[in-house]
Amino acid sequence: GSIILQLILGLTIAILLDKRFPGRNIVRGVILFSYLVPEIVAVIVWKFMLSESTGIINYFIKEFLHLAPLSWFSSRVAMLGVIIVNVWKYFPFMVIVFLAQLQGIDKTYYEAARIDGANAFKEFWYITLPFLKPVIIIAVMLRTIFTLQNFNLIALLTGGGPLNYTTTLPIEIYETTFKEFYYIINFILFNIT
């Protein structure tokens, strides 16, 4: 879920940032902010924002949607909370990669397509997407590898809980290696005599 959302959000924002508008460089810098924030800071901020009692997200859910506040990291929606934080933290990687490729596309292709009567969707489908395809494949592969290896974000947010809803392979390896190994060593050391 996180990779798909990062791809969609990253591609959309990269296409918007490729257009000329006032303050474009400032917006580019602001978009990259979340990628530069250390994971521990991102986790602390998002834990506060998604807090059941004091979080701004639950405030909007309660006041504007008139729904009960969600307990983001202590219920079945814990993985959704982890996905939200992961997408916010890492979608700028996709933006950077896609924007770099978009700026390398010769603008005469778009001019020729407009002269031939192509609309914005056809320009995207027949010009932009074919040029982005190799970069999309590489970016998705890299983000998939990085996401599957991500230990810190989940360990700091939920620790794999509640009830293993957010347990991933790195969390399971940690639990098995360090916690169970500790008990095995204690058993061996204290039962030798």
mmCIF file of C-alpha atoms in Angstrom:
data_model
loop_
_atom_site.group_PDB
_atom_site.id
_atom_site.type_symbol
_atom_site.label_atom_id
_atom_site.label_comp_id
_atom_site.label_asym_id
_atom_site.label_seq_id
_atom_site.Cartn_x
_atom_site.Cartn_y
_atom_site.Cartn_z
ATOM 1 C CA GLY A 1 0.000 0.000 0.000
ATOM 2 C CA SER A 2 2.769 2.377 0.855
ATOM 3 C CA ILE A 3 4.637 1.886 -2.437
ATOM 4 C CA ILE A 4 1.511 2.456 -4.544
ATOM 5 C CA LEU A 5 0.640 5.639 -2.649
ATOM 6 C CA GLN A 6 4.238 6.886 -2.895
ATOM 7 C CA LEU A 7 4.198 6.230 -6.652
ATOM 8 C CA ILE A 8 0.892 8.020 -7.252
ATOM 9 C CA LEU A 9 1.697 10.959 -4.978
ATOM 10 C CA GLY A 10 5.276 11.265 -6.228
ATOM 11 C CA LEU A 11 4.274 11.167 -9.896
ATOM 12 C CA THR A 12 1.452 13.668 -9.435
ATOM 13 C CA ILE A 13 3.596 16.159 -7.529
ATOM 14 C CA ALA A 14 6.540 15.733 -9.923
ATOM 15 C CA ILE A 15 4.295 16.531 -12.893
ATOM 16 C CA LEU A 16 2.932 19.598 -11.100
ATOM 17 C CA LEU A 17 6.428 20.772 -10.119
ATOM 18 C CA ASP A 18 7.624 20.389 -13.710
ATOM 19 C CA LYS A 19 5.284 23.213 -14.774
ATOM 20 C CA ARG A 20 6.381 26.832 -14.451
ATOM 21 C CA PHE A 21 4.637 28.873 -11.757
ATOM 22 C CA PRO A 22 5.653 31.603 -9.289
ATOM 23 C CA GLY A 23 7.425 30.213 -6.218
ATOM 24 C CA ARG A 24 8.165 26.856 -7.847
ATOM 25 C CA ASN A 25 11.622 26.555 -6.251
ATOM 26 C CA ILE A 26 10.209 27.271 -2.785
ATOM 27 C CA VAL A 27 7.516 24.606 -3.239
ATOM 28 C CA ARG A 28 10.178 22.125 -4.378
ATOM 29 C CA GLY A 29 12.128 22.786 -1.193
ATOM 30 C CA VAL A 30 9.040 22.381 0.991
ATOM 31 C CA ILE A 31 8.164 19.075 -0.707
ATOM 32 C CA LEU A 32 11.631 17.715 0.077
ATOM 33 C CA PHE A 33 11.346 18.657 3.759
ATOM 34 C CA SER A 34 9.853 15.350 4.897
ATOM 35 C CA TYR A 35 12.668 13.381 3.259
ATOM 36 C CA LEU A 36 15.256 15.395 5.184
ATOM 37 C CA VAL A 37 13.597 14.971 8.583
ATOM 38 C CA PRO A 38 15.206 12.188 10.668
ATOM 39 C CA GLU A 39 12.967 9.159 11.213
ATOM 40 C CA ILE A 40 12.815 9.631 14.979
ATOM 41 C CA VAL A 41 11.550 13.204 14.572
ATOM 42 C CA ALA A 42 8.977 12.103 11.994
ATOM 43 C CA VAL A 43 7.775 9.340 14.318
ATOM 44 C CA ILE A 44 7.415 11.702 17.297
ATOM 45 C CA VAL A 45 5.509 14.286 15.231
ATOM 46 C CA TRP A 46 3.191 11.707 13.663
ATOM 47 C CA LYS A 47 2.553 9.952 16.983
ATOM 48 C CA PHE A 48 1.441 13.296 18.356
ATOM 49 C CA MET A 49 -0.658 14.127 15.257
ATOM 50 C CA LEU A 50 -2.347 10.702 15.282
ATOM 51 C CA SER A 51 -2.841 10.601 19.049
ATOM 52 C CA GLU A 52 -6.316 9.450 20.046
ATOM 53 C CA SER A 53 -6.863 12.200 22.602
ATOM 54 C CA THR A 54 -4.755 15.176 21.471
ATOM 55 C CA GLY A 55 -4.018 14.497 17.800
ATOM 56 C CA ILE A 56 -4.975 16.993 15.128
ATOM 57 C CA ILE A 57 -6.014 14.214 12.712
ATOM 58 C CA ASN A 58 -8.526 12.798 15.187
ATOM 59 C CA TYR A 59 -9.728 16.331 15.911
ATOM 60 C CA PHE A 60 -10.635 16.765 12.227
ATOM 61 C CA ILE A 61 -12.196 13.298 12.109
ATOM 62 C CA LYS A 62 -14.340 14.133 15.138
ATOM 63 C CA GLU A 63 -15.250 17.748 14.305
ATOM 64 C CA PHE A 64 -15.693 17.671 10.534
ATOM 65 C CA LEU A 65 -16.582 14.052 9.741
ATOM 66 C CA HIS A 66 -18.513 13.537 13.004
ATOM 67 C CA LEU A 67 -16.924 10.121 13.527
ATOM 68 C CA ALA A 68 -15.385 8.583 16.618
ATOM 69 C CA PRO A 69 -11.639 9.217 16.963
ATOM 70 C CA LEU A 70 -9.416 6.359 15.842
ATOM 71 C CA SER A 71 -6.753 4.852 18.041
ATOM 72 C CA TRP A 72 -4.205 4.753 15.242
ATOM 73 C CA PHE A 73 -1.434 2.728 16.852
ATOM 74 C CA SER A 74 -3.349 0.487 19.235
ATOM 75 C CA SER A 75 -5.988 -1.143 17.051
ATOM 76 C CA ARG A 76 -6.543 -2.836 13.702
ATOM 77 C CA VAL A 77 -5.833 0.435 11.864
ATOM 78 C CA ALA A 78 -2.241 0.469 13.142
ATOM 79 C CA MET A 79 -0.891 -0.603 9.739
ATOM 80 C CA LEU A 80 -2.800 2.261 8.108
ATOM 81 C CA GLY A 81 -1.052 4.645 10.493
ATOM 82 C CA VAL A 82 2.319 3.126 9.619
ATOM 83 C CA ILE A 83 1.539 3.439 5.900
ATOM 84 C CA ILE A 84 0.582 7.108 6.291
ATOM 85 C CA VAL A 85 3.843 7.908 8.071
ATOM 86 C CA ASN A 86 5.878 5.874 5.567
ATOM 87 C CA VAL A 87 4.264 7.611 2.593
ATOM 88 C CA TRP A 88 4.773 11.068 4.107
ATOM 89 C CA LYS A 89 8.405 10.338 4.933
ATOM 90 C CA TYR A 90 9.484 8.748 1.658
ATOM 91 C CA PHE A 91 7.334 10.072 -1.216
ATOM 92 C CA PRO A 92 9.878 12.886 -1.904
ATOM 93 C CA PHE A 93 12.288 10.216 -3.159
ATOM 94 C CA MET A 94 9.818 9.451 -5.932
ATOM 95 C CA VAL A 95 9.303 13.163 -6.606
ATOM 96 C CA ILE A 96 13.059 13.741 -7.005
ATOM 97 C CA VAL A 97 13.543 10.795 -9.353
ATOM 98 C CA PHE A 98 10.493 11.538 -11.509
ATOM 99 C CA LEU A 99 11.157 15.274 -11.659
ATOM 100 C CA ALA A 100 14.726 14.668 -12.828
ATOM 101 C CA GLN A 101 13.456 12.473 -15.662
ATOM 102 C CA LEU A 102 10.640 14.881 -16.554
ATOM 103 C CA GLN A 103 13.096 17.733 -16.972
ATOM 104 C CA GLY A 104 15.071 15.618 -19.428
ATOM 105 C CA ILE A 105 12.111 15.196 -21.808
ATOM 106 C CA ASP A 106 12.427 17.442 -24.855
ATOM 107 C CA LYS A 107 9.530 19.943 -24.847
ATOM 108 C CA THR A 108 9.246 19.787 -28.644
ATOM 109 C CA TYR A 109 7.417 16.469 -28.260
ATOM 110 C CA TYR A 110 4.672 18.246 -26.337
ATOM 111 C CA GLU A 111 4.534 21.102 -28.850
ATOM 112 C CA ALA A 112 4.173 18.652 -31.731
ATOM 113 C CA ALA A 113 1.450 16.758 -29.867
ATOM 114 C CA ARG A 114 -0.481 19.984 -29.217
ATOM 115 C CA ILE A 115 -0.232 20.916 -32.886
ATOM 116 C CA ASP A 116 -1.637 17.470 -33.747
ATOM 117 C CA GLY A 117 -4.548 18.113 -31.376
ATOM 118 C CA ALA A 118 -3.565 15.964 -28.390
ATOM 119 C CA ASN A 119 -5.150 16.792 -25.048
ATOM 120 C CA ALA A 120 -3.360 16.677 -21.656
ATOM 121 C CA PHE A 121 -4.238 13.010 -21.061
ATOM 122 C CA LYS A 122 -2.857 11.928 -24.457
ATOM 123 C CA GLU A 123 0.318 13.941 -23.854
ATOM 124 C CA PHE A 124 0.754 12.145 -20.541
ATOM 125 C CA TRP A 125 -0.106 8.695 -21.910
ATOM 126 C CA TYR A 126 1.902 8.812 -25.145
ATOM 127 C CA ILE A 127 4.836 11.093 -24.247
ATOM 128 C CA THR A 128 5.378 11.440 -20.505
ATOM 129 C CA LEU A 129 4.630 7.880 -19.397
ATOM 130 C CA PRO A 130 6.868 6.133 -21.983
ATOM 131 C CA PHE A 131 9.790 8.373 -21.004
ATOM 132 C CA LEU A 132 9.124 7.762 -17.292
ATOM 133 C CA LYS A 133 8.579 3.994 -17.563
ATOM 134 C CA PRO A 134 12.219 2.896 -16.935
ATOM 135 C CA VAL A 135 12.554 5.340 -14.049
ATOM 136 C CA ILE A 136 9.235 4.233 -12.548
ATOM 137 C CA ILE A 137 10.361 0.602 -12.612
ATOM 138 C CA ILE A 138 13.689 1.383 -10.928
ATOM 139 C CA ALA A 139 12.136 3.737 -8.346
ATOM 140 C CA VAL A 140 9.442 1.212 -7.423
ATOM 141 C CA MET A 141 12.028 -1.558 -7.100
ATOM 142 C CA LEU A 142 14.261 0.577 -4.874
ATOM 143 C CA ARG A 143 11.399 1.781 -2.668
ATOM 144 C CA THR A 144 10.113 -1.799 -2.362
ATOM 145 C CA ILE A 145 13.519 -2.999 -1.206
ATOM 146 C CA PHE A 146 13.906 -0.076 1.218
ATOM 147 C CA THR A 147 10.379 -0.526 2.587
ATOM 148 C CA LEU A 148 10.800 -4.255 3.121
ATOM 149 C CA GLN A 149 14.026 -3.566 5.010
ATOM 150 C CA ASN A 150 12.582 -0.712 7.080
ATOM 151 C CA PHE A 151 12.932 -1.566 10.742
ATOM 152 C CA ASN A 152 13.209 1.824 12.421
ATOM 153 C CA LEU A 153 9.877 3.318 11.431
ATOM 154 C CA ILE A 154 7.741 0.390 12.568
ATOM 155 C CA ALA A 155 9.866 -0.329 15.631
ATOM 156 C CA LEU A 156 9.530 3.279 16.779
ATOM 157 C CA LEU A 157 5.833 3.637 15.923
ATOM 158 C CA THR A 158 4.336 0.359 17.108
ATOM 159 C CA GLY A 159 7.096 -2.134 17.846
ATOM 160 C CA GLY A 160 5.239 -4.620 15.643
ATOM 161 C CA GLY A 161 2.065 -4.448 17.685
ATOM 162 C CA PRO A 162 -0.708 -4.355 18.591
ATOM 163 C CA LEU A 163 -1.293 -8.098 18.307
ATOM 164 C CA ASN A 164 1.329 -8.303 15.527
ATOM 165 C CA TYR A 165 -0.794 -6.171 13.143
ATOM 166 C CA THR A 166 2.309 -4.266 12.055
ATOM 167 C CA THR A 167 4.873 -7.029 12.353
ATOM 168 C CA THR A 168 7.045 -7.165 9.264
ATOM 169 C CA LEU A 169 9.990 -9.386 8.448
ATOM 170 C CA PRO A 170 12.662 -7.116 10.027
ATOM 171 C CA ILE A 171 10.586 -6.835 13.225
ATOM 172 C CA GLU A 172 10.092 -10.624 13.311
ATOM 173 C CA ILE A 173 13.817 -11.199 12.779
ATOM 174 C CA TYR A 174 14.602 -8.812 15.631
ATOM 175 C CA GLU A 175 12.107 -10.496 17.946
ATOM 176 C CA THR A 176 13.379 -13.971 17.114
ATOM 177 C CA THR A 177 17.068 -13.137 17.137
ATOM 178 C CA PHE A 178 17.410 -10.948 20.185
ATOM 179 C CA LYS A 179 14.505 -11.763 22.469
ATOM 180 C CA GLU A 180 14.274 -15.524 21.997
ATOM 181 C CA PHE A 181 18.051 -15.863 21.787
ATOM 182 C CA TYR A 182 18.283 -14.129 25.174
ATOM 183 C CA TYR A 183 16.023 -16.774 26.715
ATOM 184 C CA ILE A 184 17.971 -19.613 25.088
ATOM 185 C CA ILE A 185 21.286 -18.272 26.394
ATOM 186 C CA ASN A 186 19.826 -17.866 29.892
ATOM 187 C CA PHE A 187 18.452 -21.401 29.780
ATOM 188 C CA ILE A 188 21.802 -22.812 28.702
ATOM 189 C CA LEU A 189 23.839 -20.799 31.212
ATOM 190 C CA PHE A 190 21.661 -21.496 34.214
ATOM 191 C CA ASN A 191 20.919 -25.167 33.487
ATOM 192 C CA ILE A 192 24.442 -26.367 32.838
ATOM 193 C CA THR A 193 25.113 -27.181 36.481
#
